[in-house]
CSV table of C-alpha atoms and ligand atoms in Angstrom, one decimal:
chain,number,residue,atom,x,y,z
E,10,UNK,CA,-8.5,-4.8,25.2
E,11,UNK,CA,-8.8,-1.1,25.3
E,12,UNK,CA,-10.9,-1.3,28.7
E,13,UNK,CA,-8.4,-3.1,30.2
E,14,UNK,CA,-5.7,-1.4,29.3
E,15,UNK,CA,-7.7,1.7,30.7
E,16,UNK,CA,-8.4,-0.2,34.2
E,17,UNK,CA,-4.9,-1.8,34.6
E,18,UNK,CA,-2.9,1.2,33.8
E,19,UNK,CA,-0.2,-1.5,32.9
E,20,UNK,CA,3.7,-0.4,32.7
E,21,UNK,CA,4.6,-3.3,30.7
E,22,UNK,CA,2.4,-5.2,28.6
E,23,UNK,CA,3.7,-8.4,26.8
E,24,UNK,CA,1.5,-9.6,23.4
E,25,UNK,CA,2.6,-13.3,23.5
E,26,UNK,CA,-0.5,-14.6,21.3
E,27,UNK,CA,-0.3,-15.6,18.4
E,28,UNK,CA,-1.6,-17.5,15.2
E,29,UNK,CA,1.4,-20.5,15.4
E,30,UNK,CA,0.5,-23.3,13.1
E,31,UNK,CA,3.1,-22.5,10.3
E,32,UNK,CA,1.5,-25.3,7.8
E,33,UNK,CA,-2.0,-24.1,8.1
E,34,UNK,CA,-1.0,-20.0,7.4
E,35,UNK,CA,-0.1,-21.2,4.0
E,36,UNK,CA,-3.9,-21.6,3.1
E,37,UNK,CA,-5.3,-19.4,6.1
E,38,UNK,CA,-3.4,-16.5,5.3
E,39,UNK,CA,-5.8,-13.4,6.6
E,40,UNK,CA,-7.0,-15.1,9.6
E,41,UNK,CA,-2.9,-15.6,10.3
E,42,UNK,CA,-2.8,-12.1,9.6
E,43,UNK,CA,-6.0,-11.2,11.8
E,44,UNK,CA,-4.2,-13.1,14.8
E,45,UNK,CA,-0.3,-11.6,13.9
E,46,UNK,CA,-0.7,-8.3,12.5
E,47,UNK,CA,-3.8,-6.7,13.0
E,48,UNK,CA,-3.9,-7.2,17.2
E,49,UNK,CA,-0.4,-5.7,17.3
E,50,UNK,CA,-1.6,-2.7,15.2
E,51,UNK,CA,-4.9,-3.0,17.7
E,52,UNK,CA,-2.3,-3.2,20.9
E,53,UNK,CA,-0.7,-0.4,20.0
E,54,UNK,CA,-3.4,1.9,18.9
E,55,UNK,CA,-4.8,1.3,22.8
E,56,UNK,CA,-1.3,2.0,24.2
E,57,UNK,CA,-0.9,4.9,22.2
E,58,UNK,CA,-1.3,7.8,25.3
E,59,UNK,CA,0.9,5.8,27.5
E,60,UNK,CA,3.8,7.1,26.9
E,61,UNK,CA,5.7,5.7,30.2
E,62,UNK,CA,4.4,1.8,28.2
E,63,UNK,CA,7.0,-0.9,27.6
E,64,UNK,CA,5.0,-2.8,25.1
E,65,UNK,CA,6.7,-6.1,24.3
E,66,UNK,CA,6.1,-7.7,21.0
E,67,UNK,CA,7.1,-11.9,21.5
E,68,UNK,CA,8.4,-13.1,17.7
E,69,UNK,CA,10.2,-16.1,16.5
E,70,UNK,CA,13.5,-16.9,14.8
E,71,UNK,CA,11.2,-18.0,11.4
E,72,UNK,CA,11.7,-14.6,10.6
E,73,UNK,CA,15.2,-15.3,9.3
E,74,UNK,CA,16.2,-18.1,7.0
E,75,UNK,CA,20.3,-19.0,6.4
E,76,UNK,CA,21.6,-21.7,3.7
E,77,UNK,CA,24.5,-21.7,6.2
E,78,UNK,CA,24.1,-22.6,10.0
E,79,UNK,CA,25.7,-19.5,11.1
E,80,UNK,CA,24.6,-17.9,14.7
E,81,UNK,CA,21.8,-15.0,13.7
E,82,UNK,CA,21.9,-11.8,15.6
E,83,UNK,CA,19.3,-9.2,16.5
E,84,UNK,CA,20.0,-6.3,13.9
E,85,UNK,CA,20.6,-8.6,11.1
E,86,UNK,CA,18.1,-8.6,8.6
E,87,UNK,CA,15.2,-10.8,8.3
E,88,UNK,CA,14.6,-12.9,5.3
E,89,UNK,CA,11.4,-15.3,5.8
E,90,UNK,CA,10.5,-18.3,4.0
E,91,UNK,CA,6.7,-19.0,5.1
E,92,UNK,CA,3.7,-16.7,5.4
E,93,UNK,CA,4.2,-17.5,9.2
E,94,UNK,CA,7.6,-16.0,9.4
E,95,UNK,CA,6.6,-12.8,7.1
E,96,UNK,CA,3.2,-12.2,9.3
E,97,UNK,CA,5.5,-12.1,12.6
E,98,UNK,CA,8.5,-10.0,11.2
E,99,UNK,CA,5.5,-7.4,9.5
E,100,UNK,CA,4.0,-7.1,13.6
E,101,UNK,CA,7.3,-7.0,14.8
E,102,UNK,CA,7.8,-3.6,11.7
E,103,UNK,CA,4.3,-2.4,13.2
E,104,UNK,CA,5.7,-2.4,16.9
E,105,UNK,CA,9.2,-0.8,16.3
E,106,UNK,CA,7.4,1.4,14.2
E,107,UNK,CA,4.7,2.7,16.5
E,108,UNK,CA,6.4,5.2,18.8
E,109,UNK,CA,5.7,3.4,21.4
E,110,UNK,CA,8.7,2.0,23.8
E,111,UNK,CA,9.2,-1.0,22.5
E,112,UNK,CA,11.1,-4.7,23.0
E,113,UNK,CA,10.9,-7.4,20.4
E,114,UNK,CA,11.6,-10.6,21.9
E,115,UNK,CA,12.4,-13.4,19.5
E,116,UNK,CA,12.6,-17.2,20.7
E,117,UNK,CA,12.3,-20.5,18.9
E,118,UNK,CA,11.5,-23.9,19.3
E,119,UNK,CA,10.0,-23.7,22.6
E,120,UNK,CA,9.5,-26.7,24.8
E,121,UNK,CA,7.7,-27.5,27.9
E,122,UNK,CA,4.1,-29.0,29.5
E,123,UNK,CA,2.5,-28.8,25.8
E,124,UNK,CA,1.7,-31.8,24.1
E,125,UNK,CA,2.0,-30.6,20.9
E,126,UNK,CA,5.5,-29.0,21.6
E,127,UNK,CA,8.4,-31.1,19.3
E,128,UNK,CA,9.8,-32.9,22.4
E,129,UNK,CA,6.6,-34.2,23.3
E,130,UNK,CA,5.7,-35.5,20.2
E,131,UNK,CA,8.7,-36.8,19.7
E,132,UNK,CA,8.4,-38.8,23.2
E,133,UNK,CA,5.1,-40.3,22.0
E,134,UNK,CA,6.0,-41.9,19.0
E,135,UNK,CA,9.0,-43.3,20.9
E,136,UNK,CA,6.7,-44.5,23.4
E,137,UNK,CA,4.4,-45.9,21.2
E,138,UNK,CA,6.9,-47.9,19.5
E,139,UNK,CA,7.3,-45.6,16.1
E,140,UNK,CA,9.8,-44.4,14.4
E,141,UNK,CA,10.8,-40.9,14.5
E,142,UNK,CA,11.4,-39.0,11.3
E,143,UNK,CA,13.0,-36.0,12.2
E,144,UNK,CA,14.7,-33.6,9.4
E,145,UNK,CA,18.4,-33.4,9.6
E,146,UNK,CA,18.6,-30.4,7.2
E,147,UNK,CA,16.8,-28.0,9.6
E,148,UNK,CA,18.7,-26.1,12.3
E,149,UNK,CA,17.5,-23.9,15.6
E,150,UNK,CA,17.4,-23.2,19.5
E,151,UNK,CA,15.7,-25.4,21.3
E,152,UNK,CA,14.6,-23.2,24.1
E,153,UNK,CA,12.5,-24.2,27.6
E,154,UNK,CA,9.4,-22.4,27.9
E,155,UNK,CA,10.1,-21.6,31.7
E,156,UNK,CA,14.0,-20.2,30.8
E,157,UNK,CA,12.1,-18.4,28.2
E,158,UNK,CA,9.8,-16.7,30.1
E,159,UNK,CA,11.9,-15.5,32.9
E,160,UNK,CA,14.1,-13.9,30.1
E,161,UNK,CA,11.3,-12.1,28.9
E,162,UNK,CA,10.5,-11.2,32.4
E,163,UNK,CA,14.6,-9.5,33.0
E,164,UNK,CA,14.5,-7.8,29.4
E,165,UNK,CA,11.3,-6.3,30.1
E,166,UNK,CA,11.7,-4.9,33.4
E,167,UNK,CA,15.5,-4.2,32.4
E,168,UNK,CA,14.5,-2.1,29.1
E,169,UNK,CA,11.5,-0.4,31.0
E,170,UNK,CA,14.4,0.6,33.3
E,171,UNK,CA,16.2,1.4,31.0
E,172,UNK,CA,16.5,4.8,28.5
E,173,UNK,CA,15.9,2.9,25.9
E,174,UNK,CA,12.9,3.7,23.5
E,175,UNK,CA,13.1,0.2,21.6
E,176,UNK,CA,15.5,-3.0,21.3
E,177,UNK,CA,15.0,-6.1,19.8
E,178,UNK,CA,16.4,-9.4,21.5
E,179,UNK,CA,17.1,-13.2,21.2
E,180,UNK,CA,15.7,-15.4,24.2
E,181,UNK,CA,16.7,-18.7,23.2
E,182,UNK,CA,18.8,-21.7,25.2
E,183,UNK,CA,22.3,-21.8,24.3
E,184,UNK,CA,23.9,-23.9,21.6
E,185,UNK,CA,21.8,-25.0,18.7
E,186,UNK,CA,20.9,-28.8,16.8
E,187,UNK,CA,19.3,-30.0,14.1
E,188,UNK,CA,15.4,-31.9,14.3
E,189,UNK,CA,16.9,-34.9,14.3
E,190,UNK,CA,19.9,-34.3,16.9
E,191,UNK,CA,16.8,-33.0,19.1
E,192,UNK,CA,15.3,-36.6,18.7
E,193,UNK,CA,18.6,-38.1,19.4
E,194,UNK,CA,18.9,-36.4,22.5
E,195,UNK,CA,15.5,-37.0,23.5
E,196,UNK,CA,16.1,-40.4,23.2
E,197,UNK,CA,19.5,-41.2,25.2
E,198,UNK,CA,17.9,-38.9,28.1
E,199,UNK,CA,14.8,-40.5,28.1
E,200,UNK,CA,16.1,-44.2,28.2
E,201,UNK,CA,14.4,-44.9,24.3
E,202,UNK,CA,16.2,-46.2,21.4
E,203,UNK,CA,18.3,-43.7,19.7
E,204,UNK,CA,17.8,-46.2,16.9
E,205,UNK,CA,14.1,-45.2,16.7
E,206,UNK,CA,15.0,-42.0,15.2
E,207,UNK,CA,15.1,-41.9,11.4
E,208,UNK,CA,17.1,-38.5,10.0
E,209,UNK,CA,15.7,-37.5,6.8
E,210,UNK,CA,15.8,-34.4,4.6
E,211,UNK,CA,12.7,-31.5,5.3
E,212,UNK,CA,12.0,-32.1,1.2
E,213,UNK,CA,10.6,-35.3,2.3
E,214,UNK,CA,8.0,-34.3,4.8
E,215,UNK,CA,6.0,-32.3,2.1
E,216,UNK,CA,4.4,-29.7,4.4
E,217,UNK,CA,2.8,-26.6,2.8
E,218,UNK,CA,5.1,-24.3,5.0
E,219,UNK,CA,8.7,-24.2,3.9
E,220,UNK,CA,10.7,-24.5,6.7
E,221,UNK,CA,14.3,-22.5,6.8
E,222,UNK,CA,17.6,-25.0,6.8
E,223,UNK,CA,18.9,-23.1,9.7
E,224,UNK,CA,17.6,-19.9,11.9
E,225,UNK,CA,20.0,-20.3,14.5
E,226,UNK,CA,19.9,-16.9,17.1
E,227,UNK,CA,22.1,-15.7,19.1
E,228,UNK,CA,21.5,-13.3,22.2
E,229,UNK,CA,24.1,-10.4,22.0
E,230,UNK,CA,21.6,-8.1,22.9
E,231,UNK,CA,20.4,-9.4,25.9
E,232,UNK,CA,24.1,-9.7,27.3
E,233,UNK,CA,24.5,-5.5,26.7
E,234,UNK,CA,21.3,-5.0,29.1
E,235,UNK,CA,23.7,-7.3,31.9
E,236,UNK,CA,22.2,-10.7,31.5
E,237,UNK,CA,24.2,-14.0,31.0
E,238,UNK,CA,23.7,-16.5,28.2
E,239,UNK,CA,20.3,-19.1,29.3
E,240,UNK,CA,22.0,-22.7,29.7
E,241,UNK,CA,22.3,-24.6,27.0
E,242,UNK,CA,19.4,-26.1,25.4
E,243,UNK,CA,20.5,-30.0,26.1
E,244,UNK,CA,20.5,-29.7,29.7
E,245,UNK,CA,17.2,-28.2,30.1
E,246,UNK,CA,15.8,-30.4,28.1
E,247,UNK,CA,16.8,-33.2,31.0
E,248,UNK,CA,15.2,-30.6,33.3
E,249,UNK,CA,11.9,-30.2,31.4
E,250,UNK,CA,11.6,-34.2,31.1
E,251,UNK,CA,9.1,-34.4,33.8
E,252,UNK,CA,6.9,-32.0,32.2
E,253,UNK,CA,7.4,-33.5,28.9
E,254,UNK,CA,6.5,-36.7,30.5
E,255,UNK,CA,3.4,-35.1,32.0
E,256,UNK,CA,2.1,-33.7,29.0
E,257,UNK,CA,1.9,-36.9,26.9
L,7,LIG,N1,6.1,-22.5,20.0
L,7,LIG,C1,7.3,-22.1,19.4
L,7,LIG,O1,8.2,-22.9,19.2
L,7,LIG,C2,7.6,-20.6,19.1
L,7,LIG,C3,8.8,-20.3,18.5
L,7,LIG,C4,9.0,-19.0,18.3
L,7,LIG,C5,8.1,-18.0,18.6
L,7,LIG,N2,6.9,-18.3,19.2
L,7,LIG,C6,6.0,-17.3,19.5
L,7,LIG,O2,5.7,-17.4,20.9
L,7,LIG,C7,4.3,-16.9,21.1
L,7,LIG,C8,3.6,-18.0,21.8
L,7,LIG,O3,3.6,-19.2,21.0
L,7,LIG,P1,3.1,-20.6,21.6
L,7,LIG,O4,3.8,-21.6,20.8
L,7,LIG,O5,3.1,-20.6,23.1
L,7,LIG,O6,1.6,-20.5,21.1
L,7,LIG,P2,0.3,-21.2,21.5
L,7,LIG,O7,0.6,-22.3,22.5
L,7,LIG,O8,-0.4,-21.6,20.2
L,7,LIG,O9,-0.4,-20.1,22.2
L,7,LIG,C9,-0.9,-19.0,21.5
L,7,LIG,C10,-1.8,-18.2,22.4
L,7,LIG,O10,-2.3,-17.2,21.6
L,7,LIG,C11,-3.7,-17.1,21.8
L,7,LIG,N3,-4.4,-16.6,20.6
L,7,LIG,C12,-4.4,-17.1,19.3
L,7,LIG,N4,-5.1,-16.4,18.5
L,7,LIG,C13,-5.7,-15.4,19.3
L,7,LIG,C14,-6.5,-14.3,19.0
L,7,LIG,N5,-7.0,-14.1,17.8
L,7,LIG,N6,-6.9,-13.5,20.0
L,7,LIG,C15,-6.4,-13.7,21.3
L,7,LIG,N7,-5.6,-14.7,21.6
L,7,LIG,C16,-5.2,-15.5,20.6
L,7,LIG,C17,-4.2,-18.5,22.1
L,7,LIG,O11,-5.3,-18.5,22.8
L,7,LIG,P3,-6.3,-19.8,22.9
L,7,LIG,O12,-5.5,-20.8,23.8
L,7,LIG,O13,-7.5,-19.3,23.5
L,7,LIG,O14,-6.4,-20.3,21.5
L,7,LIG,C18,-3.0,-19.0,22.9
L,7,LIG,O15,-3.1,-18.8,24.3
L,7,LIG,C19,3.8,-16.6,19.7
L,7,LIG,O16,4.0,-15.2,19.5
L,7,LIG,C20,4.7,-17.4,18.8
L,7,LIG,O17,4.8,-16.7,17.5
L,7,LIG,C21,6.6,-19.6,19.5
């Protein structure tokens, strides 16, 4: 990483890897931590001399937790409820804290041309004739990995244009749902049965990650650097169907 940082002489440089399954962390804890925490401290130990560097750290609304859906914004202060949300809100302490300029971009729920992304699974089992059990008691952003990305792309170049020496910021869709209200929509857009989807409380699914009842963000931040709100989550999703499709 260090040669290359060397060669490219980068002006922005974006860490969006990641450890992300939030059930195994539970149990895999240090390799979570290798893949979370320790390559952001590595990151910016390379960057260090580069003064001029935007270095953007990508996070995730599991930082927060709320008992009420209420909309989350980008000074408020974390409270996670897994070891996957802790890991990411400790790298995203380790990049505001390394006096480098810096831009921590949280998303959430991100959707596209993976198979394993909600929306695709979801799709499957409807296709395959299952039910869907999806919790009703868990609240978020779905967000489109392509709106996503091109946020990432404005905030970047906007806060290396900027005077800024750090910001965090919220690149989610607009508008927020539950699991279940995801599946719901899924369905009517995709022409399945919106009876095949089962609500159900996340106490029933028994994963080893608690998951929070509602981490809904909201993008304030990005607004003060010029941008407008990304479209609302339910209509990209009819965008991303093809890709959804594709994916399965
Ligand atoms: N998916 C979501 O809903 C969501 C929500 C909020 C935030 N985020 C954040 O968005 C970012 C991308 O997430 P994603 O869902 O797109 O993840 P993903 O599909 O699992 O991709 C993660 C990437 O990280 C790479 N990676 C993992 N461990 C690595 C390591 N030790 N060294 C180098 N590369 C490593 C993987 O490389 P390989 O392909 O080679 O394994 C993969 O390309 C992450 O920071 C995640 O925390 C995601």
């Amino acid at each position: 990483v260090s040669r290359v940082l060397k060669r490219g002489a980068p002006a922005i440089v974006v860490n969006s890897a990641g450890y992300t399954a939030v059930d195994k962390a539970e149990s895999e804890v240090e390799v979570a931590r290798l893949a979370n925490v320790q390559a952001v401290r590595n990151l910016v130990r390379a960057l260090r001399h580069r003064s001029d560097t935007l270095f953007v750290q990508i996070s995730s609304n599991y930082v927060f937790s709320s008992s009420t859906v209420r909309l989350i914004r980008e000074g408020d202060s974390t409270n996670p409820v897994n070891v996957y949300g802790s890991l990411k809100a400790e790298a995203e302490a380790v990049a505001l804290s390394s006096g480098l300029r810096t831009a921590v971009i949280r998303t959430a729920w991100l959707f596209g041309d993976s198979p394993t992304c909600l929306p695709a699974r979801f799709l499957r089992q409807m296709r395959e004739g299952q039910r869907v059990v999806a919790a009703r008691d868990e609240f978020g952003n779905p967000s489109y990995v392509t709106d996503v990305a091109e946020r990432v792309i404005d905030l970047s170049y906007r806060m290396y244009a900027s005077n800024r020496m750090s910001g965090i910021f919220h690149a989610v869709n607009s508008g927020y749902t539950s699991r279940s209200g995801l599946a719901s929509h899924l369905a009517r857009i995709s022409g399945m049965a919106v009876e095949s989807v089962v609500p159900c409380l996340r106490s029933e699914f028994q994963s080893p990650a608690q998951r929070p009842f509602s981490a809904v963000l909201t993008d304030d931040a990005s607004l003060e650097l010029g941008l407008v709100p990304l479209r609302a989550w339910d209509v990209a999703l009819i965008e991303a169907l093809p890709a959804l499709r594709r994916a399965l």
